[in-house]
CSV table of C-alpha atoms in Angstrom, one decimal:
chain,number,residue,atom,x,y,z
Q,250,UNK,CA,-20.8,-23.5,27.9
Q,251,UNK,CA,-23.8,-21.1,27.4
Q,252,UNK,CA,-21.8,-18.0,28.2
Q,253,UNK,CA,-19.4,-18.8,25.3
Q,254,UNK,CA,-20.0,-16.5,22.4
Q,255,UNK,CA,-20.6,-17.9,19.0
Q,256,UNK,CA,-19.5,-16.7,15.4
Q,257,UNK,CA,-21.0,-18.1,12.3
Q,258,UNK,CA,-19.4,-17.4,9.0
Q,259,UNK,CA,-20.5,-18.3,5.4
Q,260,UNK,CA,-17.5,-18.3,3.1
Q,261,UNK,CA,-18.6,-18.0,-0.6
Q,262,UNK,CA,-15.5,-16.7,-2.4
Q,263,UNK,CA,-12.5,-18.6,-3.5
Q,264,UNK,CA,-10.0,-16.0,-4.6
Q,265,UNK,CA,-6.7,-15.5,-2.7
Q,266,UNK,CA,-7.8,-12.0,-1.4
Q,267,UNK,CA,-11.2,-13.1,-0.3
Q,268,UNK,CA,-9.8,-16.2,1.4
Q,269,UNK,CA,-8.3,-13.9,4.2
Q,270,UNK,CA,-11.5,-12.5,5.9
Q,271,UNK,CA,-13.0,-15.8,6.9
Q,272,UNK,CA,-9.8,-17.3,8.3
Q,273,UNK,CA,-8.5,-14.1,10.0
Q,274,UNK,CA,-11.9,-13.6,11.7
Q,275,UNK,CA,-12.4,-17.3,12.6
Q,276,UNK,CA,-8.9,-17.8,14.0
Q,277,UNK,CA,-9.1,-14.5,16.0
Q,278,UNK,CA,-12.5,-15.2,17.3
Q,279,UNK,CA,-11.4,-18.6,18.5
Q,280,UNK,CA,-8.5,-16.9,20.3
Q,281,UNK,CA,-11.0,-14.6,21.9
Q,282,UNK,CA,-13.0,-17.6,23.2
Q,283,UNK,CA,-15.7,-17.7,20.6
Q,284,UNK,CA,-17.1,-21.0,19.5
Q,285,UNK,CA,-16.7,-20.6,15.7
Q,286,UNK,CA,-18.1,-22.3,12.7
Q,287,UNK,CA,-17.5,-21.6,8.9
Q,288,UNK,CA,-19.9,-22.8,6.3
Q,289,UNK,CA,-18.2,-23.1,2.9
Q,290,UNK,CA,-20.4,-22.9,-0.2
Q,291,UNK,CA,-19.9,-22.3,-3.9
Q,292,UNK,CA,-16.4,-20.9,-4.7
Q,293,UNK,CA,-15.7,-20.9,-0.9
Q,294,UNK,CA,-15.1,-24.6,-1.2
Q,295,UNK,CA,-11.8,-23.8,-2.9
Q,296,UNK,CA,-10.5,-22.8,0.7
Q,297,UNK,CA,-11.0,-26.4,1.9
Q,298,UNK,CA,-8.8,-28.0,-0.7
Q,299,UNK,CA,-5.7,-29.8,0.5
Q,300,UNK,CA,-3.8,-28.1,-2.2
Q,301,UNK,CA,-4.6,-24.5,-2.3
Q,302,UNK,CA,-4.0,-22.8,-5.6
Q,303,UNK,CA,-5.9,-19.5,-4.9
Q,304,UNK,CA,-5.4,-16.8,-7.4
Q,305,UNK,CA,-6.0,-13.1,-7.4
Q,306,UNK,CA,-7.1,-10.9,-10.4
Q,307,UNK,CA,-7.5,-7.3,-11.0
Q,308,UNK,CA,-10.2,-7.9,-13.5
Q,309,UNK,CA,-13.5,-6.6,-12.4
Q,310,UNK,CA,-11.7,-5.2,-9.3
Q,311,UNK,CA,-10.8,-1.6,-10.2
Q,312,UNK,CA,-9.9,-0.9,-6.5
Q,313,UNK,CA,-6.9,-3.3,-6.5
Q,314,UNK,CA,-3.8,-1.2,-5.9
Q,315,UNK,CA,-1.3,-1.8,-8.8
Q,316,UNK,CA,2.4,-0.9,-8.7
Q,317,UNK,CA,2.0,0.7,-12.2
Q,318,UNK,CA,-1.3,1.4,-13.9
Q,319,UNK,CA,-2.2,-1.4,-16.3
Q,320,UNK,CA,-5.0,-0.9,-18.9
Q,321,UNK,CA,-7.9,-3.4,-18.5
Q,322,UNK,CA,-7.3,-4.9,-21.9
Q,323,UNK,CA,-3.8,-5.7,-20.9
Q,324,UNK,CA,-4.9,-7.4,-17.7
Q,325,UNK,CA,-6.6,-10.0,-19.9
Q,326,UNK,CA,-3.3,-11.3,-21.4
Q,327,UNK,CA,-2.5,-14.9,-20.5
Q,328,UNK,CA,-0.2,-15.1,-17.5
Q,329,UNK,CA,-1.3,-11.8,-16.0
Q,330,UNK,CA,-3.3,-13.5,-13.3
Q,331,UNK,CA,-0.5,-15.8,-12.3
Q,332,UNK,CA,1.9,-12.8,-12.3
Q,333,UNK,CA,-0.5,-10.8,-10.1
Q,334,UNK,CA,-0.9,-13.7,-7.8
Q,335,UNK,CA,2.8,-14.2,-7.4
Q,336,UNK,CA,3.3,-10.4,-6.8
Q,337,UNK,CA,0.5,-10.4,-4.2
Q,338,UNK,CA,2.0,-13.4,-2.3
Q,339,UNK,CA,5.4,-11.8,-2.3
Q,340,UNK,CA,4.0,-8.5,-1.0
Q,341,UNK,CA,2.1,-10.4,1.8
Q,342,UNK,CA,5.1,-12.3,2.8
Q,343,UNK,CA,7.2,-9.1,3.0
Q,344,UNK,CA,4.6,-7.5,5.2
Q,345,UNK,CA,4.4,-10.4,7.6
Q,346,UNK,CA,0.9,-11.3,6.5
Q,347,UNK,CA,0.2,-15.0,7.3
Q,348,UNK,CA,-0.4,-17.4,4.4
Q,349,UNK,CA,-3.9,-18.9,3.9
Q,350,UNK,CA,-2.4,-22.3,4.7
Q,351,UNK,CA,-1.1,-20.9,8.1
Q,352,UNK,CA,-4.3,-19.2,9.0
Q,353,UNK,CA,-6.3,-22.3,8.1
Q,354,UNK,CA,-4.1,-24.5,10.2
Q,355,UNK,CA,-4.4,-22.1,13.1
Q,356,UNK,CA,-8.2,-22.1,12.8
Q,357,UNK,CA,-8.2,-25.9,12.8
Q,358,UNK,CA,-5.9,-26.0,15.8
Q,359,UNK,CA,-8.3,-23.6,17.6
Q,360,UNK,CA,-11.2,-26.0,16.8
Q,361,UNK,CA,-12.9,-23.8,14.4
Q,362,UNK,CA,-15.6,-26.2,12.9
Q,363,UNK,CA,-15.7,-26.3,9.1
Q,364,UNK,CA,-18.7,-27.4,7.2
Q,365,UNK,CA,-18.7,-28.0,3.4
Q,366,UNK,CA,-21.9,-27.3,1.5
Q,367,UNK,CA,-22.9,-30.8,0.2
Q,368,UNK,CA,-25.0,-29.3,-2.6
Q,369,UNK,CA,-22.1,-27.4,-4.1
Q,370,UNK,CA,-19.8,-30.5,-3.7
Q,371,UNK,CA,-22.3,-32.4,-5.8
Q,372,UNK,CA,-22.9,-29.5,-8.2
Q,373,UNK,CA,-19.3,-29.0,-9.1
Q,374,UNK,CA,-18.6,-32.7,-8.9
Q,375,UNK,CA,-15.7,-32.2,-6.3
Q,376,UNK,CA,-14.0,-35.2,-5.0
Q,377,UNK,CA,-14.1,-35.2,-1.1
Q,378,UNK,CA,-10.7,-36.7,-1.2
Q,379,UNK,CA,-9.3,-33.3,-2.4
Q,380,UNK,CA,-10.6,-31.7,0.8
Q,381,UNK,CA,-8.8,-31.4,4.1
Q,382,UNK,CA,-9.7,-34.0,6.7
Q,383,UNK,CA,-11.9,-33.3,9.7
Q,384,UNK,CA,-14.5,-31.2,7.9
Q,385,UNK,CA,-18.3,-32.0,8.0
Q,386,UNK,CA,-20.7,-32.0,5.0
Q,387,UNK,CA,-24.2,-30.5,5.3
Q,388,UNK,CA,-26.7,-28.1,3.9
Q,389,UNK,CA,-28.6,-24.9,4.9
Q,390,UNK,CA,-30.4,-26.6,7.8
Q,391,UNK,CA,-27.0,-27.6,9.3
Q,392,UNK,CA,-25.8,-24.1,8.9
Q,393,UNK,CA,-28.8,-22.7,10.8
Q,394,UNK,CA,-28.5,-25.1,13.6
Q,395,UNK,CA,-25.3,-23.3,14.6
Q,396,UNK,CA,-26.1,-19.8,13.1
Q,397,UNK,CA,-29.4,-19.5,14.8
Q,398,UNK,CA,-27.6,-19.6,18.2
Q,399,UNK,CA,-24.8,-17.3,17.1
Q,400,UNK,CA,-24.0,-13.9,18.4
Q,401,UNK,CA,-22.2,-12.8,15.3
Q,402,UNK,CA,-23.1,-14.1,11.8
Q,403,UNK,CA,-21.2,-13.0,8.6
Q,404,UNK,CA,-21.6,-13.6,5.0
Q,405,UNK,CA,-18.3,-13.2,3.2
W,51,UNK,CA,10.8,-3.0,34.1
W,52,UNK,CA,8.2,-5.4,35.4
W,53,UNK,CA,9.0,-9.1,35.6
W,54,UNK,CA,7.8,-11.6,33.2
W,55,UNK,CA,7.8,-15.3,32.9
W,56,UNK,CA,7.8,-15.8,29.1
W,57,UNK,CA,8.6,-13.7,26.2
W,58,UNK,CA,7.2,-13.8,22.7
W,59,UNK,CA,8.8,-11.8,19.8
W,60,UNK,CA,6.1,-11.2,17.2
W,61,UNK,CA,8.2,-8.6,15.4
W,62,UNK,CA,7.5,-8.4,11.7
W,63,UNK,CA,4.2,-10.3,12.0
W,64,UNK,CA,1.0,-8.7,10.9
W,65,UNK,CA,-2.7,-9.0,12.1
W,66,UNK,CA,-3.8,-11.4,13.4
W,67,UNK,CA,-0.6,-13.4,14.1
W,68,UNK,CA,0.7,-11.5,17.1
W,69,UNK,CA,-2.7,-12.1,18.9
W,70,UNK,CA,-2.8,-15.8,17.8
W,71,UNK,CA,0.7,-16.4,18.9
W,72,UNK,CA,0.2,-14.7,22.2
W,73,UNK,CA,-3.0,-16.8,22.8
W,74,UNK,CA,-1.1,-19.9,22.0
W,75,UNK,CA,1.8,-19.0,24.3
W,76,UNK,CA,-0.7,-18.1,27.1
W,77,UNK,CA,-2.4,-21.5,26.7
W,78,UNK,CA,0.9,-23.1,27.8
W,79,UNK,CA,1.2,-20.9,30.9
W,80,UNK,CA,-0.1,-20.9,34.4
W,81,UNK,CA,-2.7,-18.6,35.8
W,82,UNK,CA,-1.0,-15.4,37.2
W,83,UNK,CA,2.1,-15.8,35.0
W,84,UNK,CA,3.1,-12.8,32.9
W,85,UNK,CA,3.9,-12.9,29.2
W,86,UNK,CA,5.8,-10.1,27.5
W,87,UNK,CA,5.0,-9.6,23.8
W,88,UNK,CA,7.1,-7.6,21.4
W,89,UNK,CA,5.4,-6.5,18.2
W,90,UNK,CA,5.9,-4.1,15.3
W,91,UNK,CA,2.4,-4.0,14.0
W,92,UNK,CA,0.9,-0.6,15.0
W,93,UNK,CA,-2.5,-2.2,15.0
W,94,UNK,CA,-1.4,-4.5,17.8
W,95,UNK,CA,-1.7,-1.7,20.4
W,96,UNK,CA,-5.5,-1.5,20.1
W,97,UNK,CA,-5.7,-5.2,19.4
W,98,UNK,CA,-4.0,-6.3,22.6
W,99,UNK,CA,-6.3,-4.0,24.6
W,100,UNK,CA,-9.3,-5.6,23.0
W,101,UNK,CA,-7.8,-9.0,23.5
W,102,UNK,CA,-7.3,-8.4,27.2
W,103,UNK,CA,-10.8,-7.0,27.6
W,104,UNK,CA,-12.5,-9.9,26.0
W,105,UNK,CA,-10.4,-12.8,27.4
W,106,UNK,CA,-9.9,-11.6,30.9
W,107,UNK,CA,-6.1,-11.8,30.7
W,108,UNK,CA,-5.0,-8.6,32.2
W,109,UNK,CA,-2.9,-6.0,30.2
W,110,UNK,CA,-0.6,-5.0,32.9
W,111,UNK,CA,1.5,-2.8,30.8
W,112,UNK,CA,1.7,-1.4,27.2
W,113,UNK,CA,4.6,0.7,25.8
W,114,UNK,CA,6.4,1.7,22.8
W,115,UNK,CA,10.2,2.0,22.3
W,116,UNK,CA,12.0,2.6,18.9
W,117,UNK,CA,9.1,1.6,16.8
W,118,UNK,CA,8.6,-1.6,18.8
W,119,UNK,CA,5.5,-2.2,20.9
W,120,UNK,CA,5.7,-4.2,24.1
W,121,UNK,CA,2.9,-5.7,26.2
W,122,UNK,CA,2.7,-7.4,29.5
W,123,UNK,CA,-0.2,-9.8,29.7
W,124,UNK,CA,-1.1,-11.5,33.0
W,125,UNK,CA,-2.7,-14.9,32.5
W,126,UNK,CA,-6.3,-15.2,33.9
């Protein structure tokens, strides 16, 4: 067991685009034989919800490629975020990019351990019934128990 | 063409799905058996080399034909 590499990830973001790096890296690392753990904190907790309703926005993200240039003031119009999210999902599907649900399922299947930050759950008054089964709840010390032994440690 | 025991068509799938599907298929195979993977993701060429190197499953052959990439992986 001791020759098994370890990957520790902290997932702090809850938008559709930022949901990808933790699950892509965790599932791939597991396939490569890494023992992998993700610690979800703050907005990252969205990624543990049974019903994922992750959105993407171009606001505050000037690097997001747009099919046509849209002035920032227009991007604030109600419905724009939903439209961009739907366009992004369509684009991802057409390019053969996995959905977050699929990557999360593959990560769980590959025994990636998922830990939800108890403090943030309390802070935002989340109901643990809304989270997927099989996750653990813990704090910073729980994170370090695994991260301290890790070969790769990422903050996303 | 070399012989293989199982085939996995990962055409149209993007990173990291070809690797994840290949790993899953290999899990159900026996040591020494050969898996043939077909992929269209250009990134898979480097990725399967890296996968083989890190997992110890041997990349016996890697090729390209009409925009499709094929890999022969021998299970460790």
